[in-house]
Short mmCIF file of C-alpha atoms and ligand atoms in Angstrom, two decimals:
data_model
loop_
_atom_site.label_atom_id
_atom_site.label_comp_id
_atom_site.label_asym_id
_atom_site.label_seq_id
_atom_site.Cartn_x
_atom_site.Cartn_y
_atom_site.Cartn_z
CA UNK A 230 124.53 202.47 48.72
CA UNK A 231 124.49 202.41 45.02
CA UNK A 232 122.79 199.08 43.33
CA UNK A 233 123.11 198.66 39.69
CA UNK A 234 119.08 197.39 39.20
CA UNK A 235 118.25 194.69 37.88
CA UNK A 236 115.33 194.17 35.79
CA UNK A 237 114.74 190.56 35.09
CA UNK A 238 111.83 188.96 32.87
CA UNK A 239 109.85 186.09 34.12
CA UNK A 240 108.51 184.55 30.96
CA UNK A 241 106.80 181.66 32.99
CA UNK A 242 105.09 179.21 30.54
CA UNK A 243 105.32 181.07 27.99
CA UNK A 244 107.02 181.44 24.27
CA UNK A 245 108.26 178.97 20.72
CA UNK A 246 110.80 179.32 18.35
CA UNK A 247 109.07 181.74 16.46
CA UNK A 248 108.75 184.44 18.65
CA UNK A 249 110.77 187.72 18.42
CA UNK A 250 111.13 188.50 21.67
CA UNK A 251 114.05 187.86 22.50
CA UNK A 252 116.16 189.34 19.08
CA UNK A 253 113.82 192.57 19.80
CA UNK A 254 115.23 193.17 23.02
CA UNK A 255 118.67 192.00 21.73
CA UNK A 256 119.11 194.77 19.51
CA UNK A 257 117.31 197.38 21.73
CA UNK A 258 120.27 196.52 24.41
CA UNK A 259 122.96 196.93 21.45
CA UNK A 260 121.45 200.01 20.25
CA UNK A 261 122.18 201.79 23.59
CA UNK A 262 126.18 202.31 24.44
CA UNK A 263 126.06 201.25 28.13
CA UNK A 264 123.46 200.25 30.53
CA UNK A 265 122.23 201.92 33.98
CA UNK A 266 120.71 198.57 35.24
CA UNK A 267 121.11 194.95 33.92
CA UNK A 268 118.66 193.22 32.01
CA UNK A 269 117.76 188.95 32.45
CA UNK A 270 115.58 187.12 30.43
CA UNK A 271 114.19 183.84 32.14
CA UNK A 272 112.10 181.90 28.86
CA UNK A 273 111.19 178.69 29.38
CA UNK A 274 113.89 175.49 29.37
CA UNK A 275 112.98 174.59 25.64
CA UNK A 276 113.97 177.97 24.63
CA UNK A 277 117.26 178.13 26.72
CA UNK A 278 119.52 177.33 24.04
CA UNK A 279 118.37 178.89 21.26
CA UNK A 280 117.65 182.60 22.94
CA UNK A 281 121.48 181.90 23.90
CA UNK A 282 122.14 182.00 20.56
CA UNK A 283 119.90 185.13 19.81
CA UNK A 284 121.09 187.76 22.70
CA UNK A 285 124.71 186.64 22.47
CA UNK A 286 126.98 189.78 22.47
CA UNK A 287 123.79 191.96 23.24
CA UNK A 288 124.67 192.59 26.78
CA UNK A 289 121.41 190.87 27.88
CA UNK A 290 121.66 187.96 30.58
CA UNK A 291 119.83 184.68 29.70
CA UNK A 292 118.15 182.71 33.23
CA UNK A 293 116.07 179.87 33.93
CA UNK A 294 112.67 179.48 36.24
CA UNK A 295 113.57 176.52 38.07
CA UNK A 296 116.37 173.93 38.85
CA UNK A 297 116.74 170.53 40.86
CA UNK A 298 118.81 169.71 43.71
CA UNK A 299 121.19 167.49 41.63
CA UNK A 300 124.20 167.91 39.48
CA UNK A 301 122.62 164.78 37.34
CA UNK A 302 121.21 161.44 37.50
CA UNK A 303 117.76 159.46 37.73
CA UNK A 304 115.22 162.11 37.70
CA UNK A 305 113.01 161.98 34.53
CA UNK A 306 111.80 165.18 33.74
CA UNK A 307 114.62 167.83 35.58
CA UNK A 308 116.97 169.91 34.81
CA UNK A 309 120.13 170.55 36.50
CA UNK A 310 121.68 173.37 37.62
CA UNK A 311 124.99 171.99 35.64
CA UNK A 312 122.85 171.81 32.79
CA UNK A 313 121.59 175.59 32.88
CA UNK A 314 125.37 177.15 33.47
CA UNK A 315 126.16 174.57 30.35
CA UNK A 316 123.55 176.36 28.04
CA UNK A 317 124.53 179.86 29.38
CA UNK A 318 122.45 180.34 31.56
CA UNK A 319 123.94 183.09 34.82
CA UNK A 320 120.56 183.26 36.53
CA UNK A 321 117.90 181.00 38.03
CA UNK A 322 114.62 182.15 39.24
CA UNK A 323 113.71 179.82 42.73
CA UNK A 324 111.20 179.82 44.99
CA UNK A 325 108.37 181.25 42.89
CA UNK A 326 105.09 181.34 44.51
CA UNK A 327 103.78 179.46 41.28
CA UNK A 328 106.33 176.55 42.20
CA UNK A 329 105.51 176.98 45.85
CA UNK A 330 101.99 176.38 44.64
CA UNK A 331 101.52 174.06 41.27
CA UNK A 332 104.45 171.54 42.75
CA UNK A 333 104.24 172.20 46.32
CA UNK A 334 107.89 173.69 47.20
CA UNK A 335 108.75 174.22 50.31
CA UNK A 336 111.39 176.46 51.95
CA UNK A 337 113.70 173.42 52.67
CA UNK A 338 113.40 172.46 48.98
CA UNK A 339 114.42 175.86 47.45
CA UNK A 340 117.00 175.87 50.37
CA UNK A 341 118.50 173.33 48.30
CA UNK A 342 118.10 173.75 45.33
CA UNK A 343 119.60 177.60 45.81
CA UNK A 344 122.67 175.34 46.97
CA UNK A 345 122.78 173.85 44.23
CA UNK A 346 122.34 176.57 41.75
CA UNK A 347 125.23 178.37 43.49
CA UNK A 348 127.69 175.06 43.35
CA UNK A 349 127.07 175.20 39.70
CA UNK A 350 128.33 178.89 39.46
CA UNK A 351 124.38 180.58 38.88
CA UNK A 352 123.37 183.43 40.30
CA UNK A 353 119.88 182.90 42.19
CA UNK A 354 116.61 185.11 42.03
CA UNK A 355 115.15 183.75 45.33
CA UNK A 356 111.54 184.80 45.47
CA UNK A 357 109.03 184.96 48.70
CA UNK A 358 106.33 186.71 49.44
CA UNK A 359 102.71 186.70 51.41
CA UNK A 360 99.57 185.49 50.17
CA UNK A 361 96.11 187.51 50.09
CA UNK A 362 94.71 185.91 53.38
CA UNK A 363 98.19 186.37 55.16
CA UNK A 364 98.25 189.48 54.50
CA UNK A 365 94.70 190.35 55.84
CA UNK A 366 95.72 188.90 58.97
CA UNK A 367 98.52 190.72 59.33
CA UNK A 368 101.13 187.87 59.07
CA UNK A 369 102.38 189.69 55.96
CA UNK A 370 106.15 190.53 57.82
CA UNK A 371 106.32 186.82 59.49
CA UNK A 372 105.52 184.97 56.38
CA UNK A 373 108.66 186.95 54.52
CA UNK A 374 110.41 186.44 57.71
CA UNK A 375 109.66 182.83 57.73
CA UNK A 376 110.85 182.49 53.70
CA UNK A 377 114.06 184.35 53.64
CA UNK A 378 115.54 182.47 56.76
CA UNK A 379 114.02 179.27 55.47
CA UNK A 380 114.89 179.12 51.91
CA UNK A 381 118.26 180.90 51.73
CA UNK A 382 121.48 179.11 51.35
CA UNK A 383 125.36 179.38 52.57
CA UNK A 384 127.55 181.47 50.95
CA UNK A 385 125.48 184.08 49.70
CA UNK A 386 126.53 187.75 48.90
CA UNK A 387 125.94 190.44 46.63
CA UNK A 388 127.04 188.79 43.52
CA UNK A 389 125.40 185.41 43.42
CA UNK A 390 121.99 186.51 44.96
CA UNK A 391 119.11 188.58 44.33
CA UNK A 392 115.45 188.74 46.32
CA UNK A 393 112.49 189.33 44.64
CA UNK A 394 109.89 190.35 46.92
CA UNK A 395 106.51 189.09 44.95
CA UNK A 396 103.52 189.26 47.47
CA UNK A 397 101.30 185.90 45.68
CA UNK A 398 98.29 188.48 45.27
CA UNK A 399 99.58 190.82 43.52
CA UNK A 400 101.08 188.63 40.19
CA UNK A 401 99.24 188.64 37.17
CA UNK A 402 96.14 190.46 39.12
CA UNK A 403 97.05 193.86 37.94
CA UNK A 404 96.75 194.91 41.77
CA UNK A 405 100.12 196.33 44.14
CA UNK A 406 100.57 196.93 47.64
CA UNK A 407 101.06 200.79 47.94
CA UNK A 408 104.42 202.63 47.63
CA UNK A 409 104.66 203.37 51.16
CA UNK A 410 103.72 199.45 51.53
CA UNK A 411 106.46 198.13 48.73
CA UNK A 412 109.37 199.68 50.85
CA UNK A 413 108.29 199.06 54.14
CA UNK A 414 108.63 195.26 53.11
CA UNK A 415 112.05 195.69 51.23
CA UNK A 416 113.40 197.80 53.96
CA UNK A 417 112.60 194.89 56.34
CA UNK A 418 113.54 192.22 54.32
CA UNK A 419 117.06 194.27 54.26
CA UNK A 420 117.17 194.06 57.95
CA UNK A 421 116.62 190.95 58.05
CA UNK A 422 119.59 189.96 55.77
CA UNK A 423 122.20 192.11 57.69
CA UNK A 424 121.24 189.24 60.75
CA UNK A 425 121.63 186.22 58.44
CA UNK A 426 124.73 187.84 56.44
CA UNK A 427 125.89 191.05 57.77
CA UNK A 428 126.82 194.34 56.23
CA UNK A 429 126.60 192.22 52.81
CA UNK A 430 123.29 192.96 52.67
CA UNK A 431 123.36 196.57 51.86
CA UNK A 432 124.92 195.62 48.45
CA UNK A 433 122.14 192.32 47.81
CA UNK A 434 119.77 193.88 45.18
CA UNK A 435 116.06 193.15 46.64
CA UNK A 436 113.57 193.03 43.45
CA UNK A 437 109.90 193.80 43.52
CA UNK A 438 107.75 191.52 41.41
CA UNK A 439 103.92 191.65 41.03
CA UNK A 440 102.08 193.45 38.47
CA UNK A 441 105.08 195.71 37.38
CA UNK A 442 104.34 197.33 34.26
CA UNK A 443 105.14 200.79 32.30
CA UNK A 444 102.68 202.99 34.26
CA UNK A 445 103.59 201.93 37.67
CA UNK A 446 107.25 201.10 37.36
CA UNK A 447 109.43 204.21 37.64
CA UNK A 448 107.68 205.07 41.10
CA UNK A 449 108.45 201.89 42.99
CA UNK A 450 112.05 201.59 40.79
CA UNK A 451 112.76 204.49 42.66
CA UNK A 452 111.92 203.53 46.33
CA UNK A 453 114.93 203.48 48.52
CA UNK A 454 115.24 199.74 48.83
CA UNK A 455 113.97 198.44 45.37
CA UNK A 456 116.62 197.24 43.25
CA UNK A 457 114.77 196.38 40.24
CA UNK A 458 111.98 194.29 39.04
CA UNK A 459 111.10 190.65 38.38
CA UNK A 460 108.61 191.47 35.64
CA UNK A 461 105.96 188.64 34.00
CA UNK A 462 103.00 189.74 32.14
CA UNK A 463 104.62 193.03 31.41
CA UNK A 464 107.97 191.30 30.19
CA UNK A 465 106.56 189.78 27.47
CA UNK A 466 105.95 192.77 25.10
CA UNK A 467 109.51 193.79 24.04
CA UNK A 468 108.66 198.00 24.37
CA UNK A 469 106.99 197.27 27.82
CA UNK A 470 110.10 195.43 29.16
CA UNK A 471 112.44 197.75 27.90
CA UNK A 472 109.90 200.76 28.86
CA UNK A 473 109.87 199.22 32.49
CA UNK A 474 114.14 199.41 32.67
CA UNK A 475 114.32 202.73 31.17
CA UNK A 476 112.71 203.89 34.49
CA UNK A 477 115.15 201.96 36.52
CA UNK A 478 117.88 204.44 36.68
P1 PGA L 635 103.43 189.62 36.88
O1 PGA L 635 104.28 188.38 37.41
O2 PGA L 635 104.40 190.71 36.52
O3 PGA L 635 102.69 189.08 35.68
O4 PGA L 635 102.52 190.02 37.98
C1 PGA L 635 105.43 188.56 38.20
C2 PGA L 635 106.02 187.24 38.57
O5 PGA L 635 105.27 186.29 38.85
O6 PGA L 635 107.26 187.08 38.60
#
Protein backbone atom coordinates (compact mmCIF):
# COMPACT_ATOMS: atom_id res chain seq x y z
CA UNK A 1 0.00 0.00 0.00
CA UNK A 2 1.47 3.21 -1.12
CA UNK A 3 2.07 6.00 1.83
CA UNK A 4 3.07 9.38 0.80
CA UNK A 5 5.97 9.76 3.88
CA UNK A 6 5.99 12.08 5.98
CA UNK A 7 8.95 13.65 7.36
CA UNK A 8 8.14 15.90 10.21
CA UNK A 9 10.68 18.12 12.36
CA UNK A 10 10.53 18.11 16.06
CA UNK A 11 12.19 21.36 16.97
CA UNK A 12 11.52 20.74 20.79
CA UNK A 13 12.81 23.75 22.84
CA UNK A 14 14.44 25.09 20.46
CA UNK A 15 14.71 28.38 18.03
CA UNK A 16 14.04 32.83 18.07
CA UNK A 17 13.08 35.10 15.60
CA UNK A 18 16.28 35.28 14.14
CA UNK A 19 16.84 32.04 12.97
CA UNK A 20 16.73 30.98 9.26
CA UNK A 21 15.49 27.86 9.51
CA UNK A 22 12.52 27.93 8.61
CA UNK A 23 12.82 30.50 5.20
CA UNK A 24 15.82 27.93 4.30
CA UNK A 25 13.66 25.11 4.07
CA UNK A 26 10.89 27.33 2.61
CA UNK A 27 12.62 27.97 -0.46
CA UNK A 28 14.33 24.51 -0.71
CA UNK A 29 10.50 23.10 -0.87
CA UNK A 30 9.67 25.88 -3.66
CA UNK A 31 12.72 25.18 -5.53
CA UNK A 32 11.57 21.57 -6.22
CA UNK A 33 8.23 21.22 -8.61
CA UNK A 34 6.40 18.55 -6.55
CA UNK A 35 7.11 16.55 -3.54
CA UNK A 36 7.46 12.58 -3.01
CA UNK A 37 6.74 12.87 0.80
CA UNK A 38 5.36 15.82 2.90
CA UNK A 39 7.35 17.90 4.99
CA UNK A 40 6.05 19.44 8.88
CA UNK A 41 7.81 21.72 10.85
CA UNK A 42 6.83 21.61 14.67
CA UNK A 43 8.97 25.03 16.28
CA UNK A 44 8.12 25.99 19.40
CA UNK A 45 4.54 27.98 20.30
CA UNK A 46 6.36 31.48 20.29
CA UNK A 47 7.44 30.88 16.85
CA UNK A 48 4.01 29.53 15.53
CA UNK A 49 2.90 32.59 14.00
CA UNK A 50 5.62 34.04 12.57
CA UNK A 51 7.15 30.68 10.71
CA UNK A 52 3.36 30.81 9.38
CA UNK A 53 4.20 33.74 7.85
CA UNK A 54 7.67 32.51 6.50
CA UNK A 55 6.70 28.95 4.77
CA UNK A 56 3.39 30.27 3.50
CA UNK A 57 2.91 29.12 -0.18
CA UNK A 58 6.14 26.88 0.22
CA UNK A 59 4.29 23.67 0.38
CA UNK A 60 5.75 23.03 3.88
CA UNK A 61 3.20 22.16 6.82
CA UNK A 62 3.61 24.21 10.07
CA UNK A 63 2.71 21.86 13.64
CA UNK A 64 2.88 22.30 17.20
CA UNK A 65 4.54 19.95 20.16
CA UNK A 66 1.80 19.95 22.49
CA UNK A 67 -1.91 20.99 23.12
CA UNK A 68 -4.47 20.96 26.14
CA UNK A 69 -7.64 19.24 26.51
CA UNK A 70 -9.70 22.49 26.17
CA UNK A 71 -11.10 24.63 23.46
CA UNK A 72 -10.33 27.73 26.05
CA UNK A 73 -10.71 28.98 29.43
CA UNK A 74 -8.87 29.18 32.96
CA UNK A 75 -5.65 27.51 32.38
CA UNK A 76 -2.67 29.95 32.71
CA UNK A 77 0.01 28.88 30.71
CA UNK A 78 -1.85 26.47 27.69
CA UNK A 79 -2.53 26.50 24.54
CA UNK A 80 -5.48 25.26 22.80
CA UNK A 81 -5.95 23.18 20.15
CA UNK A 82 -8.44 26.08 18.68
CA UNK A 83 -5.66 28.27 19.12
CA UNK A 84 -3.03 26.16 16.99
CA UNK A 85 -5.64 25.51 13.85
CA UNK A 86 -6.16 29.57 14.36
CA UNK A 87 -2.36 30.27 13.75
CA UNK A 88 -2.16 27.57 10.96
CA UNK A 89 -1.13 25.14 12.47
CA UNK A 90 -2.44 21.24 10.59
CA UNK A 91 -0.31 19.15 12.92
CA UNK A 92 0.26 18.52 16.62
CA UNK A 93 2.93 16.39 18.00
CA UNK A 94 1.27 14.37 21.40
CA UNK A 95 2.40 12.02 23.55
CA UNK A 96 6.15 12.68 23.39
CA UNK A 97 8.19 10.71 25.70
CA UNK A 98 9.72 14.19 26.83
CA UNK A 99 6.02 15.22 27.89
CA UNK A 100 5.43 11.74 29.20
CA UNK A 101 8.49 12.50 31.26
CA UNK A 102 9.20 16.45 32.20
CA UNK A 103 5.15 16.86 32.94
CA UNK A 104 4.19 13.44 33.70
CA UNK A 105 1.54 12.56 30.78
CA UNK A 106 -0.17 9.77 30.89
CA UNK A 107 -1.97 7.70 28.23
CA UNK A 108 -5.45 8.92 29.46
CA UNK A 109 -4.16 12.50 29.17
CA UNK A 110 -2.90 12.35 25.52
CA UNK A 111 -6.14 10.25 24.99
CA UNK A 112 -7.63 13.50 25.41
CA UNK A 113 -5.95 15.79 24.36
CA UNK A 114 -5.68 13.75 20.75
CA UNK A 115 -9.60 14.34 21.09
CA UNK A 116 -9.25 17.44 21.28
CA UNK A 117 -6.73 18.18 18.67
CA UNK A 118 -8.97 16.28 16.22
CA UNK A 119 -12.34 18.40 17.30
CA UNK A 120 -10.34 21.37 16.38
CA UNK A 121 -9.66 19.99 12.78
CA UNK A 122 -5.50 19.04 13.55
CA UNK A 123 -4.00 16.27 12.41
CA UNK A 124 -2.17 14.34 15.40
CA UNK A 125 1.50 12.88 15.52
CA UNK A 126 0.78 10.46 18.44
CA UNK A 127 4.10 9.25 19.73
CA UNK A 128 4.92 5.99 22.06
CA UNK A 129 7.57 4.07 22.51
CA UNK A 130 9.71 1.80 25.19
CA UNK A 131 12.22 2.94 27.49
CA UNK A 132 15.92 1.47 27.88
CA UNK A 133 15.06 -0.81 30.95
CA UNK A 134 11.73 -1.99 29.21
CA UNK A 135 13.29 -2.93 26.60
CA UNK A 136 16.01 -5.07 28.38
CA UNK A 137 13.32 -6.89 29.91
CA UNK A 138 11.70 -7.64 27.05
CA UNK A 139 8.46 -5.62 27.66
CA UNK A 140 9.47 -3.61 24.56
CA UNK A 141 6.05 -5.02 22.39
CA UNK A 142 3.64 -4.63 25.65
CA UNK A 143 4.71 -1.18 26.51
CA UNK A 144 3.77 -0.03 22.63
CA UNK A 145 0.88 -2.25 23.05
CA UNK A 146 -0.10 -0.64 26.23
CA UNK A 147 0.39 3.18 24.51
CA UNK A 148 -1.38 2.85 21.27
CA UNK A 149 -4.62 1.32 22.86
CA UNK A 150 -4.28 3.73 25.73
CA UNK A 151 -3.63 7.00 24.21
CA UNK A 152 -5.51 6.85 20.89
CA UNK A 153 -8.74 8.56 20.31
CA UNK A 154 -12.24 8.00 18.30
CA UNK A 155 -12.46 8.74 14.95
CA UNK A 156 -9.16 8.21 13.75
CA UNK A 157 -8.10 7.30 10.10
CA UNK A 158 -5.55 7.85 7.67
CA UNK A 159 -5.92 11.50 7.30
CA UNK A 160 -6.02 12.96 10.76
CA UNK A 161 -3.40 10.55 12.35
CA UNK A 162 0.08 9.63 12.21
CA UNK A 163 2.31 7.24 14.80
CA UNK A 164 5.63 7.93 15.49
CA UNK A 165 7.27 5.05 16.91
CA UNK A 166 10.25 6.81 19.15
CA UNK A 167 11.73 4.08 21.52
CA UNK A 168 12.78 6.88 24.75
CA UNK A 169 16.49 5.50 24.37
CA UNK A 170 17.16 6.08 21.31
CA UNK A 171 16.31 10.25 21.04
CA UNK A 172 19.01 12.54 21.11
CA UNK A 173 21.54 9.49 22.11
CA UNK A 174 22.75 9.00 18.63
CA UNK A 175 21.92 5.15 19.24
CA UNK A 176 18.87 2.97 17.01
CA UNK A 177 17.38 -0.25 17.42
CA UNK A 178 18.54 -2.31 14.32
CA UNK A 179 16.76 -2.38 10.92
CA UNK A 180 15.48 -5.74 11.35
CA UNK A 181 14.39 -4.32 14.97
CA UNK A 182 12.71 -0.82 13.53
CA UNK A 183 10.19 -2.93 11.39
CA UNK A 184 9.49 -5.63 13.53
CA UNK A 185 7.97 -2.85 15.88
CA UNK A 186 6.14 -0.89 13.02
CA UNK A 187 4.88 -4.04 11.53
CA UNK A 188 3.32 -4.81 14.96
CA UNK A 189 2.20 -1.63 15.80
CA UNK A 190 0.27 -2.00 12.24
CA UNK A 191 -1.37 -5.05 13.51
CA UNK A 192 -2.32 -3.72 16.23
CA UNK A 193 -4.25 -0.80 14.57
CA UNK A 194 -6.18 -3.07 12.07
CA UNK A 195 -7.87 -4.47 15.77
CA UNK A 196 -8.58 -0.96 17.10
CA UNK A 197 -9.60 0.48 13.48
CA UNK A 198 -9.66 -2.03 10.82
CA UNK A 199 -8.37 -2.15 7.29
CA UNK A 200 -7.75 1.78 7.93
CA UNK A 201 -4.71 1.01 9.19
CA UNK A 202 -2.87 -0.03 6.15
CA UNK A 203 -3.19 3.61 4.90
CA UNK A 204 -2.13 5.32 8.77
CA UNK A 205 1.51 6.43 8.08
CA UNK A 206 3.61 4.93 11.21
CA UNK A 207 6.84 7.33 11.68
CA UNK A 208 10.11 6.30 13.19
CA UNK A 209 11.70 8.88 15.47
CA UNK A 210 15.01 8.52 17.41
CA UNK A 211 18.29 9.56 16.27
CA UNK A 212 17.28 9.88 12.51
CA UNK A 213 19.82 11.67 10.69
CA UNK A 214 21.46 11.80 6.98
CA UNK A 215 23.62 8.65 7.33
CA UNK A 216 21.08 6.38 8.72
CA UNK A 217 17.88 7.64 7.18
CA UNK A 218 17.36 6.24 3.67
CA UNK A 219 17.78 2.58 5.12
CA UNK A 220 15.02 2.61 7.70
CA UNK A 221 12.85 5.23 5.19
CA UNK A 222 12.80 2.34 3.19
CA UNK A 223 11.60 -0.49 5.57
CA UNK A 224 8.27 -1.87 4.61
CA UNK A 225 6.28 -0.27 7.37
CA UNK A 226 8.11 3.13 7.97
CA UNK A 227 6.29 5.96 6.69
CA UNK A 228 8.60 8.66 7.43
CA UNK A 229 10.42 10.26 10.21
CA UNK A 230 9.82 12.45 13.26
CA UNK A 231 13.27 14.00 13.16
CA UNK A 232 14.83 16.35 16.29
CA UNK A 233 18.45 16.94 16.53
CA UNK A 234 18.85 16.25 12.88
CA UNK A 235 15.88 18.67 11.91
CA UNK A 236 17.43 21.51 12.99
CA UNK A 237 20.17 22.01 10.31
CA UNK A 238 18.15 23.00 7.17
CA UNK A 239 20.54 20.54 4.56
CA UNK A 240 20.21 17.65 7.17
CA UNK A 241 16.36 17.90 7.24
CA UNK A 242 15.98 18.24 3.75
CA UNK A 243 18.96 15.54 3.21
CA UNK A 244 16.88 13.16 5.56
CA UNK A 245 13.44 13.60 3.06
CA UNK A 246 15.33 13.32 -0.05
CA UNK A 247 15.82 9.65 1.05
CA UNK A 248 12.20 9.22 1.78
CA UNK A 249 11.01 8.33 -1.59
P1 LIG B 1 16.16 13.00 17.90
O1 LIG B 1 14.72 13.28 18.53
O2 LIG B 1 15.99 12.93 16.41
O3 LIG B 1 17.00 14.17 18.35
O4 LIG B 1 16.63 11.71 18.46
C1 LIG B 1 13.56 12.70 18.00
C2 LIG B 1 12.36 13.12 18.79
O5 LIG B 1 12.44 13.21 20.02
O6 LIG B 1 11.28 13.36 18.21
Amino acid sequence: MARRPLIAGNWKMNGLLADSLAGTLANLMKSQQAWSFEMVVCPPFTLLHYLGTIIAGSGLALGAQDCHTRGNGAHTGDISPIMLKDVGCSYVILGHSERRTDHGEDDALVRAKATAALEAGLKVILCIGETEAERDSGKTLLVNQTQLRGSIPAGVHATNLVIAYEPVWAIGTGRTPTNPEIQDIHAFIRKELITLIGAEAERVRILYGGSMKPGNAGEILALTDVDGGLIGGASLKAEDFWAIAQQSA
